[in-house]
């Protein structure tokens, strides 16, 4: 399975998906259900108002969350699949104690995304680059999170494509 991504698209997708505030928002809703917008700050007190607004705006723009009448912010199907992807990445990172034996969930996600990023570009011919950035015991089983990431990005191409501002008439 290969979906061509330019280096710029991969950078954009990794930066977006590795955002600590987006990871916190998506995983909190996945773990505990919808969050009423007025309770967002109390639910995620470690994030500033700016971080919360940015994360919820980004998640809505990219179709990861929606506002459900009477319930609050809830995950879309894409958001739920992203939460599953985050879980798969974190499991791999925990199993291999990276980036450290004990660290924050969002750091594990960032680390795995950074490992996978070079293998997602089209710089190496017609298909995707080989998964050569990782060596050692974890390289073989990193193929599963990579496949899940490629599938998720293929189903959500808006995440890899930077939004261009509309031209002013």
Backbone as JSON, one array per atom type, in Angstrom:
{
  "sequence": "XXXXXXXXXXXXXXXXXXXXXXXXXXXXXXXXXXXXXXXXXXXXXXXXXXXXXXXXXXXXXXXXXXXXXXXXXXXXXXXXXXXXXXXXXXXXXXXXXXXXXXXXXXXXXXXXXXXXXXXXXXXXXXXXXXXXXXXXXXXXXXXXXXXXXXXXXXXXXXXXXXXXXXXXX",
  "N": [[0.85, -1.17, 0.0], [0.66, 2.13, -0.94], [0.7, 5.59, -0.63], [1.29, 8.56, -2.12], [3.17, 11.1, -0.62], [4.35, 14.38, -0.35], [7.43, 15.81, 0.89], [6.78, 18.22, 2.22], [4.04, 17.89, 2.74], [4.14, 15.72, 4.49], [5.59, 16.86, 6.62], [3.72, 18.83, 7.4], [1.49, 17.24, 8.16], [2.63, 15.71, 10.26], [3.31, 17.73, 12.1], [0.77, 18.73, 12.7], [-0.62, 16.41, 13.67], [1.01, 15.71, 15.82], [0.64, 17.65, 17.67], [0.5, 18.58, 20.97], [-1.75, 19.6, 22.32], [-3.85, 18.9, 20.57], [-3.63, 16.11, 20.62], [-4.21, 15.66, 23.34], [-6.89, 16.62, 23.46], [-8.29, 14.94, 21.6], [-7.78, 12.37, 22.67], [-8.85, 12.61, 25.24], [-11.61, 12.99, 24.75], [-12.06, 10.57, 23.45], [-11.51, 8.74, 25.51], [-13.31, 9.49, 27.55], [-15.73, 10.42, 26.56], [-18.08, 12.83, 25.12], [-17.4, 16.36, 25.51], [-18.73, 19.1, 27.09], [-18.59, 22.32, 25.63], [-18.22, 24.5, 27.42], [-17.02, 23.29, 29.53], [-14.55, 22.58, 28.81], [-12.07, 23.82, 29.57], [-11.96, 23.1, 32.28], [-11.84, 20.37, 32.06], [-9.49, 19.87, 30.71], [-7.22, 21.07, 32.27], [-4.49, 21.53, 32.11], [-3.94, 22.76, 29.77], [-3.68, 25.87, 28.1], [-6.03, 28.59, 27.54], [-5.71, 29.54, 24.95], [-4.41, 27.32, 23.74], [-6.43, 25.38, 23.99], [-8.49, 26.52, 22.42], [-7.2, 26.64, 19.95], [-6.68, 23.89, 19.5], [-9.31, 22.82, 19.43], [-10.41, 24.28, 17.3], [-8.7, 23.48, 15.2], [-9.22, 20.71, 15.21], [-11.95, 20.7, 14.52], [-11.85, 21.95, 11.99], [-10.46, 20.06, 10.51], [-12.16, 17.95, 10.54], [-12.27, 16.21, 12.77], [-13.56, 16.44, 15.18], [-16.89, 17.27, 16.28], [-19.63, 19.44, 17.11], [-22.03, 18.23, 19.06], [-25.44, 18.45, 19.48], [-26.64, 19.11, 22.65], [-24.75, 17.42, 23.79], [-22.07, 18.18, 23.44], [-18.62, 18.59, 22.52], [-17.7, 16.06, 20.39], [-16.11, 13.11, 19.06], [-15.66, 12.61, 15.57], [-16.03, 10.0, 13.1], [-13.51, 9.93, 11.86], [-11.99, 11.19, 13.83], [-12.22, 9.35, 15.91], [-10.91, 7.19, 14.76], [-8.4, 8.32, 14.59], [-7.76, 8.51, 17.29], [-7.52, 5.78, 17.84], [-5.28, 5.26, 16.26], [-3.37, 6.85, 17.58], [-3.28, 5.38, 19.98], [-2.19, 2.93, 19.07], [0.35, 3.79, 18.24], [1.4, 4.72, 20.66], [1.42, 2.35, 22.14], [3.4, 0.88, 20.74], [5.6, 2.54, 21.22], [5.77, 2.47, 24.04], [6.31, -0.26, 24.42], [8.87, -0.38, 23.41], [10.17, 1.4, 24.96], [10.55, 4.12, 24.23], [10.32, 7.66, 23.69], [11.65, 7.53, 26.08], [11.86, 5.44, 29.01], [9.84, 6.21, 30.83], [7.48, 8.53, 30.09], [5.49, 11.29, 28.85], [2.34, 10.67, 27.23], [1.82, 12.16, 24.85], [4.42, 12.81, 24.06], [5.39, 10.33, 23.33], [3.8, 9.8, 21.09], [4.65, 11.89, 19.36], [7.32, 11.12, 19.04], [7.11, 8.63, 17.67], [5.79, 9.48, 15.35], [7.79, 11.16, 14.32], [9.75, 9.22, 13.79], [8.46, 7.76, 11.79], [7.99, 9.61, 9.75], [10.13, 10.07, 7.72], [9.77, 7.8, 6.14], [7.45, 8.16, 4.78], [7.51, 9.8, 2.6], [7.69, 10.71, -0.91], [10.13, 10.95, -2.01], [11.88, 8.95, -2.74], [11.74, 7.63, -5.33], [9.04, 6.04, -7.12], [7.29, 4.93, -5.2], [6.6, 4.74, -1.64], [9.14, 5.58, 0.74], [11.5, 3.23, 2.13], [11.11, 1.71, 5.37], [13.44, 2.61, 6.94], [14.52, 4.24, 8.84], [14.4, 3.32, 11.35], [16.09, 1.04, 13.33], [17.01, -2.11, 14.71], [15.38, -3.95, 17.39], [12.72, -2.99, 17.32], [12.06, -2.27, 14.72], [10.72, -3.99, 12.86], [8.1, -4.38, 13.9], [7.17, -1.8, 13.77], [6.07, -1.42, 11.4], [3.32, -1.89, 11.41], [2.07, 0.37, 12.88], [2.88, 2.27, 10.98], [1.52, 1.46, 8.63], [-1.13, 1.81, 9.53], [-1.08, 4.58, 9.94], [-0.62, 5.51, 7.29], [-2.96, 4.57, 6.07], [-4.84, 6.06, 7.52], [-4.12, 8.69, 6.86], [-4.57, 8.6, 4.09], [-7.32, 8.36, 4.06], [-7.97, 10.76, 5.15], [-7.05, 13.16, 3.68], [-6.98, 15.92, 3.95], [-5.53, 16.56, 6.17], [-2.85, 16.28, 5.55], [-2.55, 18.11, 3.55], [-1.77, 21.43, 3.39], [-3.81, 24.13, 4.34], [-4.73, 26.55, 2.08], [-5.0, 30.05, 2.16], [-7.99, 31.7, 1.12], [-8.02, 33.53, -1.91], [-8.12, 37.08, -1.96], [-10.63, 38.99, -3.39]],
  "CA": [[0.0, 0.0, 0.0], [1.44, 3.36, -0.92], [0.04, 6.83, -0.95], [2.4, 9.5, -2.24], [3.16, 12.34, 0.15], [5.54, 15.19, -0.53], [8.04, 16.12, 2.2], [6.03, 19.31, 2.85], [2.8, 17.31, 3.26], [4.48, 14.9, 5.66], [5.9, 17.8, 7.71], [2.47, 19.44, 7.84], [0.7, 16.22, 8.85], [3.29, 15.37, 11.52], [3.16, 18.86, 13.03], [-0.62, 18.78, 13.13], [-0.97, 15.22, 14.46], [1.84, 15.64, 17.01], [0.31, 18.75, 18.56], [0.15, 18.08, 22.3], [-3.12, 19.97, 22.66], [-4.75, 18.09, 19.76], [-3.57, 14.75, 21.18], [-4.95, 15.68, 24.61], [-8.32, 16.78, 23.18], [-8.81, 13.73, 20.94], [-7.73, 11.21, 23.57], [-9.78, 12.85, 26.35], [-12.95, 12.69, 24.27], [-12.1, 9.13, 23.19], [-11.52, 8.01, 26.77], [-14.37, 9.87, 28.5], [-16.95, 10.87, 25.9], [-18.24, 14.23, 24.72], [-17.08, 17.39, 26.48], [-19.44, 20.35, 26.85], [-17.59, 23.37, 25.35], [-17.96, 25.34, 28.6], [-16.26, 22.5, 30.51], [-13.29, 22.2, 28.19], [-10.95, 24.28, 30.39], [-11.93, 22.31, 33.5], [-11.51, 18.99, 31.71], [-8.08, 19.85, 30.31], [-6.67, 22.25, 32.94], [-3.08, 21.71, 31.8], [-3.83, 23.5, 28.52], [-4.11, 27.27, 28.18], [-7.21, 28.93, 26.75], [-5.27, 29.6, 23.55], [-4.18, 25.95, 23.28], [-7.74, 24.73, 23.86], [-9.17, 27.09, 21.26], [-6.47, 26.2, 18.76], [-6.91, 22.46, 19.3], [-10.7, 22.56, 19.01], [-10.57, 24.83, 15.94], [-7.98, 22.58, 14.29], [-9.94, 19.44, 15.15], [-13.18, 20.92, 13.74], [-11.46, 22.25, 10.61], [-10.01, 18.83, 9.86], [-13.21, 16.93, 10.63], [-11.97, 15.23, 13.81], [-14.61, 16.58, 16.2], [-18.07, 18.07, 15.91], [-20.43, 19.83, 18.26], [-23.28, 17.48, 19.07], [-26.47, 19.14, 20.24], [-26.92, 18.52, 23.95], [-23.66, 16.59, 24.31], [-20.83, 18.93, 23.42], [-17.64, 18.19, 21.52], [-17.54, 14.62, 20.28], [-15.28, 12.69, 17.94], [-16.23, 12.07, 14.35], [-15.41, 8.71, 12.8], [-12.08, 10.19, 11.63], [-11.38, 11.47, 15.13], [-12.15, 8.08, 16.64], [-9.84, 6.4, 14.13], [-7.14, 8.95, 14.98], [-7.5, 8.07, 18.68], [-7.01, 4.4, 17.74], [-3.92, 5.37, 15.72], [-2.53, 7.32, 18.69], [-3.1, 4.25, 20.91], [-1.26, 1.97, 18.45], [1.69, 4.38, 18.28], [1.85, 4.75, 22.05], [1.73, 0.97, 22.53], [4.7, 0.55, 20.17], [6.62, 3.33, 21.92], [5.93, 1.91, 25.4], [6.95, -1.57, 24.31], [10.28, -0.19, 23.11], [10.68, 2.4, 25.92], [11.0, 5.32, 23.54], [11.69, 8.18, 23.72], [12.23, 7.23, 27.39], [11.03, 4.43, 29.66], [8.67, 6.87, 31.39], [7.28, 9.86, 29.5], [4.11, 11.67, 28.56], [1.69, 10.05, 26.07], [2.01, 12.98, 23.64], [5.83, 12.69, 23.64], [5.51, 9.04, 22.64], [3.19, 9.98, 19.77], [5.58, 12.73, 18.58], [8.51, 10.33, 18.71], [6.76, 7.66, 16.63], [5.55, 10.23, 14.1], [9.1, 11.58, 13.81], [10.41, 8.03, 13.23], [7.76, 7.33, 10.57], [7.95, 10.67, 8.74], [10.98, 9.88, 6.53], [9.32, 6.68, 5.31], [6.17, 8.5, 4.15], [7.68, 10.71, 1.47], [7.85, 10.16, -2.25], [11.45, 11.34, -2.5], [12.67, 7.78, -3.1], [11.16, 6.93, -6.48], [7.6, 6.07, -7.33], [6.53, 4.54, -4.01], [7.05, 5.28, -0.37], [10.49, 5.22, 1.15], [11.5, 2.08, 3.04], [11.1, 2.01, 6.8], [14.84, 2.39, 7.3], [14.94, 5.16, 9.89], [14.4, 2.59, 12.62], [16.83, -0.22, 13.3], [16.95, -2.83, 15.98], [14.27, -4.85, 17.69], [11.4, -2.43, 17.05], [11.85, -1.89, 13.32], [9.74, -4.83, 12.17], [6.72, -4.15, 14.32], [6.76, -0.43, 13.49], [5.34, -1.45, 10.12], [1.87, -1.81, 11.67], [1.67, 1.77, 13.05], [3.09, 2.98, 9.71], [0.39, 1.12, 7.75], [-2.31, 2.49, 10.07], [-0.93, 6.02, 9.66], [-0.82, 5.72, 5.86], [-4.39, 4.39, 5.8], [-5.57, 7.18, 8.09], [-3.84, 9.88, 6.04], [-5.24, 8.42, 2.8], [-8.75, 8.62, 4.29], [-8.08, 12.13, 5.65], [-5.99, 13.9, 2.99], [-6.97, 17.31, 4.37], [-4.53, 16.73, 7.23], [-1.53, 16.41, 4.92], [-2.55, 19.27, 2.66], [-1.88, 22.71, 4.1], [-4.9, 24.95, 3.84], [-4.33, 27.8, 1.45], [-6.02, 31.08, 2.36], [-8.71, 32.06, -0.09], [-7.55, 34.82, -2.43], [-9.01, 38.23, -1.78], [-11.07, 39.48, -4.71]],
  "C": [[0.89, 1.23, 0.0], [0.57, 4.53, -1.36], [1.13, 7.88, -1.0], [2.18, 10.77, -1.41], [4.45, 13.09, -0.14], [6.16, 15.44, 0.85], [7.28, 17.23, 2.93], [4.71, 18.79, 3.45], [3.06, 16.48, 4.51], [4.79, 15.81, 6.85], [4.63, 18.4, 8.29], [1.64, 18.45, 8.66], [1.31, 15.88, 10.21], [3.12, 16.5, 12.53], [1.74, 18.94, 13.57], [-0.95, 17.62, 14.08], [-0.18, 15.11, 15.76], [1.59, 16.79, 17.98], [-0.18, 18.2, 19.9], [-1.3, 18.39, 22.64], [-4.14, 19.18, 21.84], [-4.79, 16.65, 20.29], [-4.39, 14.69, 22.46], [-6.46, 15.75, 24.37], [-8.92, 15.49, 22.61], [-8.84, 12.56, 21.91], [-8.67, 11.39, 24.77], [-11.21, 12.53, 25.93], [-13.09, 11.19, 24.01], [-12.25, 8.34, 24.49], [-12.79, 8.26, 27.6], [-15.66, 10.38, 27.86], [-16.96, 12.37, 25.64], [-17.94, 15.2, 25.87], [-17.91, 18.63, 26.15], [-18.41, 21.47, 26.65], [-17.25, 24.23, 26.57], [-17.15, 24.6, 29.67], [-14.88, 22.09, 29.99], [-12.1, 22.59, 29.07], [-10.84, 23.48, 31.68], [-11.54, 20.86, 33.25], [-10.03, 18.84, 31.35], [-7.36, 21.05, 30.93], [-5.19, 22.52, 32.65], [-2.86, 22.48, 30.5], [-4.36, 24.92, 28.71], [-5.36, 27.48, 27.33], [-6.86, 28.96, 25.27], [-5.06, 28.2, 22.98], [-5.49, 25.2, 23.07], [-8.48, 25.22, 22.62], [-8.51, 26.61, 19.96], [-6.73, 24.73, 18.47], [-8.33, 22.18, 18.82], [-10.97, 23.13, 17.63], [-9.91, 23.93, 14.91], [-8.75, 21.27, 14.11], [-11.24, 19.59, 14.34], [-12.86, 21.14, 12.27], [-11.1, 20.98, 9.85], [-10.98, 17.66, 10.03], [-12.97, 15.86, 11.68], [-12.99, 15.27, 14.95], [-15.76, 17.38, 15.61], [-18.77, 18.44, 17.21], [-21.77, 19.12, 18.13], [-24.27, 18.2, 19.98], [-26.74, 18.38, 21.55], [-25.79, 17.72, 24.56], [-22.36, 17.37, 24.41], [-19.92, 18.45, 22.31], [-17.49, 16.68, 21.54], [-16.7, 14.3, 19.06], [-16.14, 12.28, 16.75], [-15.63, 10.69, 14.15], [-13.91, 8.88, 12.58], [-11.35, 10.46, 12.93], [-11.22, 10.22, 15.96], [-11.04, 7.19, 16.07], [-8.47, 6.99, 14.46], [-6.78, 8.55, 16.42], [-6.97, 6.64, 18.68], [-5.57, 4.39, 17.23], [-2.96, 5.83, 16.82], [-2.26, 6.17, 19.67], [-2.1, 3.24, 20.36], [0.17, 2.5, 18.5], [2.24, 4.36, 19.7], [2.2, 3.35, 22.55], [3.11, 0.56, 22.02], [5.8, 1.26, 20.96], [6.85, 2.82, 23.35], [6.67, 0.58, 25.37], [8.45, -1.43, 24.11], [10.93, 0.91, 23.96], [11.26, 3.62, 25.24], [9.94, 6.42, 23.64], [12.4, 7.96, 25.05], [11.33, 6.19, 28.04], [9.75, 5.0, 30.28], [8.59, 8.25, 30.75], [5.81, 10.07, 29.2], [3.62, 11.02, 27.26], [1.97, 10.85, 24.79], [3.46, 12.96, 23.15], [6.06, 11.38, 22.9], [4.95, 9.15, 21.22], [4.13, 10.78, 18.87], [6.78, 11.91, 18.14], [8.22, 9.34, 17.59], [6.5, 8.37, 15.31], [6.86, 10.7, 13.48], [9.87, 10.41, 13.2], [9.78, 7.65, 11.87], [7.85, 8.35, 9.43], [8.85, 10.43, 7.53], [10.5, 8.77, 5.6], [8.0, 6.98, 4.58], [6.3, 9.35, 2.9], [7.87, 9.97, 0.16], [9.22, 10.49, -2.83], [12.27, 10.18, -3.04], [12.03, 6.99, -4.24], [9.66, 7.03, -6.52], [6.79, 5.77, -6.07], [7.05, 5.22, -2.77], [8.45, 4.79, -0.06], [10.42, 4.0, 2.07], [11.52, 2.56, 4.49], [12.5, 1.76, 7.34], [15.33, 3.3, 8.41], [15.05, 4.45, 11.24], [15.17, 1.29, 12.42], [16.68, -0.88, 14.65], [15.66, -3.61, 16.14], [12.91, -4.29, 17.29], [11.09, -2.16, 15.6], [10.74, -2.69, 12.65], [8.32, -4.53, 12.6], [6.28, -2.69, 14.22], [6.0, -0.35, 12.17], [3.84, -1.33, 10.35], [1.43, -0.37, 11.94], [1.85, 2.59, 11.76], [1.93, 2.71, 8.76], [-0.88, 1.82, 8.23], [-2.26, 3.99, 9.79], [-1.18, 6.32, 8.19], [-2.3, 5.59, 5.51], [-5.19, 5.59, 6.32], [-5.36, 8.44, 7.26], [-4.51, 9.79, 4.68], [-6.73, 8.73, 2.93], [-9.01, 10.07, 4.73], [-7.03, 13.02, 5.0], [-5.91, 15.37, 3.38], [-5.92, 17.57, 5.44], [-3.14, 16.93, 6.64], [-1.44, 17.66, 4.05], [-2.73, 20.54, 3.49], [-3.02, 23.51, 3.48], [-4.34, 26.24, 3.29], [-5.4, 28.85, 1.74], [-6.71, 31.42, 1.04], [-8.22, 33.4, -0.58], [-8.61, 35.89, -2.23], [-9.35, 38.8, -3.14], [-10.83, 40.94, -4.88]]
}
